[in-house]
mmCIF file with all atom_site columns, N, CA and C in Angstrom:
data_model
loop_
_atom_site.group_PDB
_atom_site.id
_atom_site.type_symbol
_atom_site.label_atom_id
_atom_site.label_alt_id
_atom_site.label_comp_id
_atom_site.label_asym_id
_atom_site.label_entity_id
_atom_site.label_seq_id
_atom_site.pdbx_PDB_ins_code
_atom_site.Cartn_x
_atom_site.Cartn_y
_atom_site.Cartn_z
_atom_site.occupancy
_atom_site.B_iso_or_equiv
_atom_site.pdbx_formal_charge
_atom_site.auth_seq_id
_atom_site.auth_comp_id
_atom_site.auth_asym_id
_atom_site.auth_atom_id
_atom_site.pdbx_PDB_model_num
ATOM 1   N N  . MET I 1 1  ? 0.837  -1.188 0.000  1.00 0.00 ? 90  MET I N  1
ATOM 2   C CA . MET I 1 1  ? 0.000  0.000  0.000  1.00 0.00 ? 90  MET I CA 1
ATOM 3   C C  . MET I 1 1  ? 0.879  1.248  0.000  1.00 0.00 ? 90  MET I C  1
ATOM 4   N N  . LYS I 1 2  ? 0.301  2.310  -0.488 1.00 0.00 ? 91  LYS I N  1
ATOM 5   C CA . LYS I 1 2  ? 0.970  3.610  -0.473 1.00 0.00 ? 91  LYS I CA 1
ATOM 6   C C  . LYS I 1 2  ? 0.123  4.578  0.334  1.00 0.00 ? 91  LYS I C  1
ATOM 7   N N  . VAL I 1 3  ? 0.758  5.627  0.842  1.00 0.00 ? 92  VAL I N  1
ATOM 8   C CA . VAL I 1 3  ? 0.048  6.682  1.545  1.00 0.00 ? 92  VAL I CA 1
ATOM 9   C C  . VAL I 1 3  ? 0.309  7.981  0.791  1.00 0.00 ? 92  VAL I C  1
ATOM 10  N N  . SER I 1 4  ? -0.721 8.808  0.709  1.00 0.00 ? 93  SER I N  1
ATOM 11  C CA . SER I 1 4  ? -0.576 10.095 0.028  1.00 0.00 ? 93  SER I CA 1
ATOM 12  C C  . SER I 1 4  ? -1.087 11.205 0.937  1.00 0.00 ? 93  SER I C  1
ATOM 13  N N  . VAL I 1 5  ? -0.644 12.416 0.644  1.00 0.00 ? 94  VAL I N  1
ATOM 14  C CA . VAL I 1 5  ? -1.068 13.589 1.402  1.00 0.00 ? 94  VAL I CA 1
ATOM 15  C C  . VAL I 1 5  ? -1.687 14.605 0.449  1.00 0.00 ? 94  VAL I C  1
ATOM 16  N N  . ASP I 1 6  ? -2.818 15.146 0.840  1.00 0.00 ? 95  ASP I N  1
ATOM 17  C CA . ASP I 1 6  ? -3.447 16.245 0.112  1.00 0.00 ? 95  ASP I CA 1
ATOM 18  C C  . ASP I 1 6  ? -2.887 17.527 0.712  1.00 0.00 ? 95  ASP I C  1
ATOM 19  N N  . ARG I 1 7  ? -1.987 18.159 0.009  1.00 0.00 ? 96  ARG I N  1
ATOM 20  C CA . ARG I 1 7  ? -1.295 19.355 0.543  1.00 0.00 ? 96  ARG I CA 1
ATOM 21  C C  . ARG I 1 7  ? -2.239 20.534 0.757  1.00 0.00 ? 96  ARG I C  1
ATOM 22  N N  . ASP I 1 8  ? -3.365 20.543 0.064  1.00 0.00 ? 97  ASP I N  1
ATOM 23  C CA . ASP I 1 8  ? -4.343 21.619 0.281  1.00 0.00 ? 97  ASP I CA 1
ATOM 24  C C  . ASP I 1 8  ? -5.048 21.470 1.627  1.00 0.00 ? 97  ASP I C  1
ATOM 25  N N  . LEU I 1 9  ? -5.150 20.246 2.125  1.00 0.00 ? 98  LEU I N  1
ATOM 26  C CA . LEU I 1 9  ? -5.820 20.002 3.404  1.00 0.00 ? 98  LEU I CA 1
ATOM 27  C C  . LEU I 1 9  ? -4.857 19.964 4.581  1.00 0.00 ? 98  LEU I C  1
ATOM 28  N N  . CYS I 1 10 ? -3.627 19.553 4.347  1.00 0.00 ? 99  CYS I N  1
ATOM 29  C CA . CYS I 1 10 ? -2.656 19.345 5.428  1.00 0.00 ? 99  CYS I CA 1
ATOM 30  C C  . CYS I 1 10 ? -2.318 20.665 6.119  1.00 0.00 ? 99  CYS I C  1
ATOM 31  N N  . GLU I 1 11 ? -2.424 20.653 7.454  1.00 0.00 ? 100 GLU I N  1
ATOM 32  C CA . GLU I 1 11 ? -2.062 21.824 8.267  1.00 0.00 ? 100 GLU I CA 1
ATOM 33  C C  . GLU I 1 11 ? -0.752 21.619 9.016  1.00 0.00 ? 100 GLU I C  1
ATOM 34  N N  . ALA I 1 12 ? -0.050 20.543 8.720  1.00 0.00 ? 101 ALA I N  1
ATOM 35  C CA . ALA I 1 12 ? 1.241  20.230 9.337  1.00 0.00 ? 101 ALA I CA 1
ATOM 36  C C  . ALA I 1 12 ? 1.136  20.144 10.861 1.00 0.00 ? 101 ALA I C  1
ATOM 37  N N  . ASN I 1 13 ? 0.079  19.486 11.333 1.00 0.00 ? 102 ASN I N  1
ATOM 38  C CA . ASN I 1 13 ? -0.076 19.280 12.775 1.00 0.00 ? 102 ASN I CA 1
ATOM 39  C C  . ASN I 1 13 ? 0.975  18.326 13.330 1.00 0.00 ? 102 ASN I C  1
ATOM 40  N N  . GLY I 1 14 ? 1.473  17.436 12.504 1.00 0.00 ? 103 GLY I N  1
ATOM 41  C CA . GLY I 1 14 ? 2.555  16.538 12.905 1.00 0.00 ? 103 GLY I CA 1
ATOM 42  C C  . GLY I 1 14 ? 2.121  15.302 13.675 1.00 0.00 ? 103 GLY I C  1
ATOM 43  N N  . ILE I 1 15 ? 0.838  15.057 13.768 1.00 0.00 ? 104 ILE I N  1
ATOM 44  C CA . ILE I 1 15 ? 0.369  13.862 14.469 1.00 0.00 ? 104 ILE I CA 1
ATOM 45  C C  . ILE I 1 15 ? 0.919  12.620 13.777 1.00 0.00 ? 104 ILE I C  1
ATOM 46  N N  . CYS I 1 16 ? 0.892  12.612 12.470 1.00 0.00 ? 105 CYS I N  1
ATOM 47  C CA . CYS I 1 16 ? 1.392  11.469 11.709 1.00 0.00 ? 105 CYS I CA 1
ATOM 48  C C  . CYS I 1 16 ? 2.883  11.245 11.953 1.00 0.00 ? 105 CYS I C  1
ATOM 49  N N  . VAL I 1 17 ? 3.634  12.324 12.070 1.00 0.00 ? 106 VAL I N  1
ATOM 50  C CA . VAL I 1 17 ? 5.070  12.225 12.332 1.00 0.00 ? 106 VAL I CA 1
ATOM 51  C C  . VAL I 1 17 ? 5.305  11.595 13.700 1.00 0.00 ? 106 VAL I C  1
ATOM 52  N N  . GLY I 1 18 ? 4.492  11.966 14.670 1.00 0.00 ? 107 GLY I N  1
ATOM 53  C CA . GLY I 1 18 ? 4.619  11.388 15.995 1.00 0.00 ? 107 GLY I CA 1
ATOM 54  C C  . GLY I 1 18 ? 4.303  9.908  16.029 1.00 0.00 ? 107 GLY I C  1
ATOM 55  N N  . ILE I 1 19 ? 3.394  9.472  15.168 1.00 0.00 ? 108 ILE I N  1
ATOM 56  C CA . ILE I 1 19 ? 2.991  8.068  15.132 1.00 0.00 ? 108 ILE I CA 1
ATOM 57  C C  . ILE I 1 19 ? 3.964  7.230  14.303 1.00 0.00 ? 108 ILE I C  1
ATOM 58  N N  . ALA I 1 20 ? 4.399  7.748  13.176 1.00 0.00 ? 109 ALA I N  1
ATOM 59  C CA . ALA I 1 20 ? 5.264  6.987  12.261 1.00 0.00 ? 109 ALA I CA 1
ATOM 60  C C  . ALA I 1 20 ? 6.367  7.885  11.688 1.00 0.00 ? 109 ALA I C  1
ATOM 61  N N  . PRO I 1 21 ? 7.355  8.250  12.500 1.00 0.00 ? 110 PRO I N  1
ATOM 62  C CA . PRO I 1 21 ? 8.406  9.167  12.035 1.00 0.00 ? 110 PRO I CA 1
ATOM 63  C C  . PRO I 1 21 ? 9.294  8.584  10.947 1.00 0.00 ? 110 PRO I C  1
ATOM 64  N N  . ASP I 1 22 ? 9.243  7.280  10.755 1.00 0.00 ? 111 ASP I N  1
ATOM 65  C CA . ASP I 1 22 ? 10.018 6.665  9.684  1.00 0.00 ? 111 ASP I CA 1
ATOM 66  C C  . ASP I 1 22 ? 9.281  6.697  8.345  1.00 0.00 ? 111 ASP I C  1
ATOM 67  N N  . VAL I 1 23 ? 8.014  7.143  8.374  1.00 0.00 ? 112 VAL I N  1
ATOM 68  C CA . VAL I 1 23 ? 7.203  7.223  7.156  1.00 0.00 ? 112 VAL I CA 1
ATOM 69  C C  . VAL I 1 23 ? 6.882  8.671  6.801  1.00 0.00 ? 112 VAL I C  1
ATOM 70  N N  . PHE I 1 24 ? 6.682  9.518  7.821  1.00 0.00 ? 113 PHE I N  1
ATOM 71  C CA . PHE I 1 24 ? 6.297  10.918 7.613  1.00 0.00 ? 113 PHE I CA 1
ATOM 72  C C  . PHE I 1 24 ? 7.357  11.849 8.180  1.00 0.00 ? 113 PHE I C  1
ATOM 73  N N  . GLU I 1 25 ? 7.540  12.997 7.521  1.00 0.00 ? 114 GLU I N  1
ATOM 74  C CA . GLU I 1 25 ? 8.501  13.989 7.990  1.00 0.00 ? 114 GLU I CA 1
ATOM 75  C C  . GLU I 1 25 ? 7.979  15.389 7.663  1.00 0.00 ? 114 GLU I C  1
ATOM 76  N N  . LEU I 1 26 ? 8.134  16.292 8.616  1.00 0.00 ? 115 LEU I N  1
ATOM 77  C CA . LEU I 1 26 ? 7.848  17.713 8.366  1.00 0.00 ? 115 LEU I CA 1
ATOM 78  C C  . LEU I 1 26 ? 9.170  18.423 8.160  1.00 0.00 ? 115 LEU I C  1
ATOM 79  N N  . ASP I 1 27 ? 9.265  19.220 7.090  1.00 0.00 ? 116 ASP I N  1
ATOM 80  C CA . ASP I 1 27 ? 10.495 19.957 6.855  1.00 0.00 ? 116 ASP I CA 1
ATOM 81  C C  . ASP I 1 27 ? 10.457 21.297 7.597  1.00 0.00 ? 116 ASP I C  1
ATOM 82  N N  . ASP I 1 28 ? 11.479 22.087 7.421  1.00 0.00 ? 117 ASP I N  1
ATOM 83  C CA . ASP I 1 28 ? 11.596 23.369 8.129  1.00 0.00 ? 117 ASP I CA 1
ATOM 84  C C  . ASP I 1 28 ? 10.508 24.366 7.743  1.00 0.00 ? 117 ASP I C  1
ATOM 85  N N  . GLU I 1 29 ? 9.848  24.119 6.617  1.00 0.00 ? 118 GLU I N  1
ATOM 86  C CA . GLU I 1 29 ? 8.779  25.004 6.152  1.00 0.00 ? 118 GLU I CA 1
ATOM 87  C C  . GLU I 1 29 ? 7.399  24.404 6.417  1.00 0.00 ? 118 GLU I C  1
ATOM 88  N N  . ASP I 1 30 ? 7.353  23.396 7.311  1.00 0.00 ? 119 ASP I N  1
ATOM 89  C CA . ASP I 1 30 ? 6.113  22.712 7.679  1.00 0.00 ? 119 ASP I CA 1
ATOM 90  C C  . ASP I 1 30 ? 5.408  22.067 6.498  1.00 0.00 ? 119 ASP I C  1
ATOM 91  N N  . GLN I 1 31 ? 6.175  21.523 5.586  1.00 0.00 ? 120 GLN I N  1
ATOM 92  C CA . GLN I 1 31 ? 5.634  20.736 4.479  1.00 0.00 ? 120 GLN I CA 1
ATOM 93  C C  . GLN I 1 31 ? 5.809  19.266 4.844  1.00 0.00 ? 120 GLN I C  1
ATOM 94  N N  . LEU I 1 32 ? 4.736  18.497 4.711  1.00 0.00 ? 121 LEU I N  1
ATOM 95  C CA . LEU I 1 32 ? 4.792  17.083 5.024  1.00 0.00 ? 121 LEU I CA 1
ATOM 96  C C  . LEU I 1 32 ? 5.352  16.298 3.845  1.00 0.00 ? 121 LEU I C  1
ATOM 97  N N  . HIS I 1 33 ? 6.252  15.371 4.143  1.00 0.00 ? 122 HIS I N  1
ATOM 98  C CA . HIS I 1 33 ? 6.848  14.508 3.128  1.00 0.00 ? 122 HIS I CA 1
ATOM 99  C C  . HIS I 1 33 ? 6.617  13.058 3.516  1.00 0.00 ? 122 HIS I C  1
ATOM 100 N N  . ILE I 1 34 ? 6.321  12.235 2.520  1.00 0.00 ? 123 ILE I N  1
ATOM 101 C CA . ILE I 1 34 ? 6.190  10.803 2.696  1.00 0.00 ? 123 ILE I CA 1
ATOM 102 C C  . ILE I 1 34 ? 7.563  10.209 2.378  1.00 0.00 ? 123 ILE I C  1
ATOM 103 N N  . LEU I 1 35 ? 8.135  9.488  3.322  1.00 0.00 ? 124 LEU I N  1
ATOM 104 C CA . LEU I 1 35 ? 9.505  9.021  3.175  1.00 0.00 ? 124 LEU I CA 1
ATOM 105 C C  . LEU I 1 35 ? 9.642  7.660  2.510  1.00 0.00 ? 124 LEU I C  1
ATOM 106 N N  . THR I 1 36 ? 8.544  7.027  2.196  1.00 0.00 ? 125 THR I N  1
ATOM 107 C CA . THR I 1 36 ? 8.593  5.694  1.610  1.00 0.00 ? 125 THR I CA 1
ATOM 108 C C  . THR I 1 36 ? 7.604  5.582  0.460  1.00 0.00 ? 125 THR I C  1
ATOM 109 N N  . GLY I 1 37 ? 7.985  4.840  -0.570 1.00 0.00 ? 126 GLY I N  1
ATOM 110 C CA . GLY I 1 37 ? 7.064  4.623  -1.683 1.00 0.00 ? 126 GLY I CA 1
ATOM 111 C C  . GLY I 1 37 ? 5.930  3.701  -1.266 1.00 0.00 ? 126 GLY I C  1
ATOM 112 N N  . GLU I 1 38 ? 6.295  2.499  -0.913 1.00 0.00 ? 127 GLU I N  1
ATOM 113 C CA . GLU I 1 38 ? 5.339  1.511  -0.411 1.00 0.00 ? 127 GLU I CA 1
ATOM 114 C C  . GLU I 1 38 ? 5.470  1.461  1.105  1.00 0.00 ? 127 GLU I C  1
ATOM 115 N N  . VAL I 1 39 ? 4.350  1.422  1.795  1.00 0.00 ? 128 VAL I N  1
ATOM 116 C CA . VAL I 1 39 ? 4.379  1.310  3.251  1.00 0.00 ? 128 VAL I CA 1
ATOM 117 C C  . VAL I 1 39 ? 4.797  -0.117 3.604  1.00 0.00 ? 128 VAL I C  1
ATOM 118 N N  . PRO I 1 40 ? 5.883  -0.273 4.365  1.00 0.00 ? 129 PRO I N  1
ATOM 119 C CA . PRO I 1 40 ? 6.292  -1.620 4.765  1.00 0.00 ? 129 PRO I CA 1
ATOM 120 C C  . PRO I 1 40 ? 5.179  -2.312 5.553  1.00 0.00 ? 129 PRO I C  1
ATOM 121 N N  . GLU I 1 41 ? 5.048  -3.596 5.344  1.00 0.00 ? 130 GLU I N  1
ATOM 122 C CA . GLU I 1 41 ? 3.986  -4.377 5.981  1.00 0.00 ? 130 GLU I CA 1
ATOM 123 C C  . GLU I 1 41 ? 3.995  -4.206 7.504  1.00 0.00 ? 130 GLU I C  1
ATOM 124 N N  . ASP I 1 42 ? 5.184  -4.177 8.083  1.00 0.00 ? 131 ASP I N  1
ATOM 125 C CA . ASP I 1 42 ? 5.277  -4.069 9.543  1.00 0.00 ? 131 ASP I CA 1
ATOM 126 C C  . ASP I 1 42 ? 4.955  -2.665 10.060 1.00 0.00 ? 131 ASP I C  1
ATOM 127 N N  . ARG I 1 43 ? 4.800  -1.691 9.175  1.00 0.00 ? 132 ARG I N  1
ATOM 128 C CA . ARG I 1 43 ? 4.477  -0.313 9.577  1.00 0.00 ? 132 ARG I CA 1
ATOM 129 C C  . ARG I 1 43 ? 3.043  0.059  9.223  1.00 0.00 ? 132 ARG I C  1
ATOM 130 N N  . LEU I 1 44 ? 2.334  -0.844 8.558  1.00 0.00 ? 133 LEU I N  1
ATOM 131 C CA . LEU I 1 44 ? 0.993  -0.548 8.068  1.00 0.00 ? 133 LEU I CA 1
ATOM 132 C C  . LEU I 1 44 ? 0.035  -0.169 9.194  1.00 0.00 ? 133 LEU I C  1
ATOM 133 N N  . GLY I 1 45 ? 0.090  -0.837 10.332 1.00 0.00 ? 134 GLY I N  1
ATOM 134 C CA . GLY I 1 45 ? -0.804 -0.516 11.449 1.00 0.00 ? 134 GLY I CA 1
ATOM 135 C C  . GLY I 1 45 ? -0.626 0.910  11.929 1.00 0.00 ? 134 GLY I C  1
ATOM 136 N N  . ASP I 1 46 ? 0.631  1.342  12.077 1.00 0.00 ? 135 ASP I N  1
ATOM 137 C CA . ASP I 1 46 ? 0.881  2.717  12.522 1.00 0.00 ? 135 ASP I CA 1
ATOM 138 C C  . ASP I 1 46 ? 0.450  3.731  11.469 1.00 0.00 ? 135 ASP I C  1
ATOM 139 N N  . VAL I 1 47 ? 0.676  3.413  10.206 1.00 0.00 ? 136 VAL I N  1
ATOM 140 C CA . VAL I 1 47 ? 0.266  4.334  9.140  1.00 0.00 ? 136 VAL I CA 1
ATOM 141 C C  . VAL I 1 47 ? -1.261 4.429  9.096  1.00 0.00 ? 136 VAL I C  1
ATOM 142 N N  . GLU I 1 48 ? -1.950 3.320  9.284  1.00 0.00 ? 137 GLU I N  1
ATOM 143 C CA . GLU I 1 48 ? -3.415 3.358  9.345  1.00 0.00 ? 137 GLU I CA 1
ATOM 144 C C  . GLU I 1 48 ? -3.877 4.234  10.507 1.00 0.00 ? 137 GLU I C  1
ATOM 145 N N  . ASP I 1 49 ? -3.194 4.144  11.651 1.00 0.00 ? 138 ASP I N  1
ATOM 146 C CA . ASP I 1 49 ? -3.519 5.010  12.797 1.00 0.00 ? 138 ASP I CA 1
ATOM 147 C C  . ASP I 1 49 ? -3.290 6.473  12.446 1.00 0.00 ? 138 ASP I C  1
ATOM 148 N N  . ALA I 1 50 ? -2.181 6.764  11.791 1.00 0.00 ? 139 ALA I N  1
ATOM 149 C CA . ALA I 1 50 ? -1.873 8.147  11.403 1.00 0.00 ? 139 ALA I CA 1
ATOM 150 C C  . ALA I 1 50 ? -2.941 8.702  10.466 1.00 0.00 ? 139 ALA I C  1
ATOM 151 N N  . VAL I 1 51 ? -3.370 7.894  9.503  1.00 0.00 ? 140 VAL I N  1
ATOM 152 C CA . VAL I 1 51 ? -4.415 8.315  8.566  1.00 0.00 ? 140 VAL I CA 1
ATOM 153 C C  . VAL I 1 51 ? -5.712 8.587  9.333  1.00 0.00 ? 140 VAL I C  1
ATOM 154 N N  . ALA I 1 52 ? -6.058 7.689  10.242 1.00 0.00 ? 141 ALA I N  1
ATOM 155 C CA . ALA I 1 52 ? -7.302 7.831  11.001 1.00 0.00 ? 141 ALA I CA 1
ATOM 156 C C  . ALA I 1 52 ? -7.275 9.031  11.940 1.00 0.00 ? 141 ALA I C  1
ATOM 157 N N  . GLN I 1 53 ? -6.102 9.384  12.466 1.00 0.00 ? 142 GLN I N  1
ATOM 158 C CA . GLN I 1 53 ? -6.011 10.465 13.444 1.00 0.00 ? 142 GLN I CA 1
ATOM 159 C C  . GLN I 1 53 ? -5.707 11.833 12.838 1.00 0.00 ? 142 GLN I C  1
ATOM 160 N N  . CYS I 1 54 ? -5.500 11.896 11.542 1.00 0.00 ? 143 CYS I N  1
ATOM 161 C CA . CYS I 1 54 ? -5.232 13.186 10.896 1.00 0.00 ? 143 CYS I CA 1
ATOM 162 C C  . CYS I 1 54 ? -6.448 14.094 11.069 1.00 0.00 ? 143 CYS I C  1
ATOM 163 N N  . PRO I 1 55 ? -6.283 15.227 11.758 1.00 0.00 ? 144 PRO I N  1
ATOM 164 C CA . PRO I 1 55 ? -7.436 16.094 12.045 1.00 0.00 ? 144 PRO I CA 1
ATOM 165 C C  . PRO I 1 55 ? -8.081 16.721 10.809 1.00 0.00 ? 144 PRO I C  1
ATOM 166 N N  . LYS I 1 56 ? -7.369 16.802 9.723  1.00 0.00 ? 145 LYS I N  1
ATOM 167 C CA . LYS I 1 56 ? -7.914 17.398 8.500  1.00 0.00 ? 145 LYS I CA 1
ATOM 168 C C  . LYS I 1 56 ? -8.200 16.363 7.423  1.00 0.00 ? 145 LYS I C  1
ATOM 169 N N  . ALA I 1 57 ? -8.051 15.075 7.749  1.00 0.00 ? 146 ALA I N  1
ATOM 170 C CA . ALA I 1 57 ? -8.273 13.981 6.785  1.00 0.00 ? 146 ALA I CA 1
ATOM 171 C C  . ALA I 1 57 ? -7.456 14.210 5.501  1.00 0.00 ? 146 ALA I C  1
ATOM 172 N N  . ALA I 1 58 ? -6.211 14.644 5.677  1.00 0.00 ? 147 ALA I N  1
ATOM 173 C CA . ALA I 1 58 ? -5.347 14.948 4.541  1.00 0.00 ? 147 ALA I CA 1
ATOM 174 C C  . ALA I 1 58 ? -4.576 13.724 4.050  1.00 0.00 ? 147 ALA I C  1
ATOM 175 N N  . LEU I 1 59 ? -4.592 12.638 4.805  1.00 0.00 ? 148 LEU I N  1
ATOM 176 C CA . LEU I 1 59 ? -3.853 11.434 4.437  1.00 0.00 ? 148 LEU I CA 1
ATOM 177 C C  . LEU I 1 59 ? -4.796 10.359 3.926  1.00 0.00 ? 148 LEU I C  1
ATOM 178 N N  . LYS I 1 60 ? -4.310 9.608  2.932  1.00 0.00 ? 149 LYS I N  1
ATOM 179 C CA . LYS I 1 60 ? -5.102 8.513  2.383  1.00 0.00 ? 149 LYS I CA 1
ATOM 180 C C  . LYS I 1 60 ? -4.209 7.343  2.063  1.00 0.00 ? 149 LYS I C  1
ATOM 181 N N  . LEU I 1 61 ? -4.724 6.150  2.327  1.00 0.00 ? 150 LEU I N  1
ATOM 182 C CA . LEU I 1 61 ? -4.044 4.928  1.896  1.00 0.00 ? 150 LEU I CA 1
ATOM 183 C C  . LEU I 1 61 ? -4.562 4.541  0.531  1.00 0.00 ? 150 LEU I C  1
ATOM 184 N N  . LEU I 1 62 ? -3.650 4.195  -0.356 1.00 0.00 ? 151 LEU I N  1
ATOM 185 C CA . LEU I 1 62 ? -3.997 3.825  -1.722 1.00 0.00 ? 151 LEU I CA 1
ATOM 186 C C  . LEU I 1 62 ? -3.646 2.373  -1.969 1.00 0.00 ? 151 LEU I C  1
#
């Protein structure tokens, strides 16, 4: 699976970074970056949590 971010919705709250810092990163300009192409199987649970907890619903699993 892959995860994507809708940059128009993302407010850079960083909840996803706190849950899965090896998958999500905020840069110095508060832009969210996805650090992996495919979500590793062993990280899928945390990424699903990050998607579910995003306050602006800016993350999606594909």
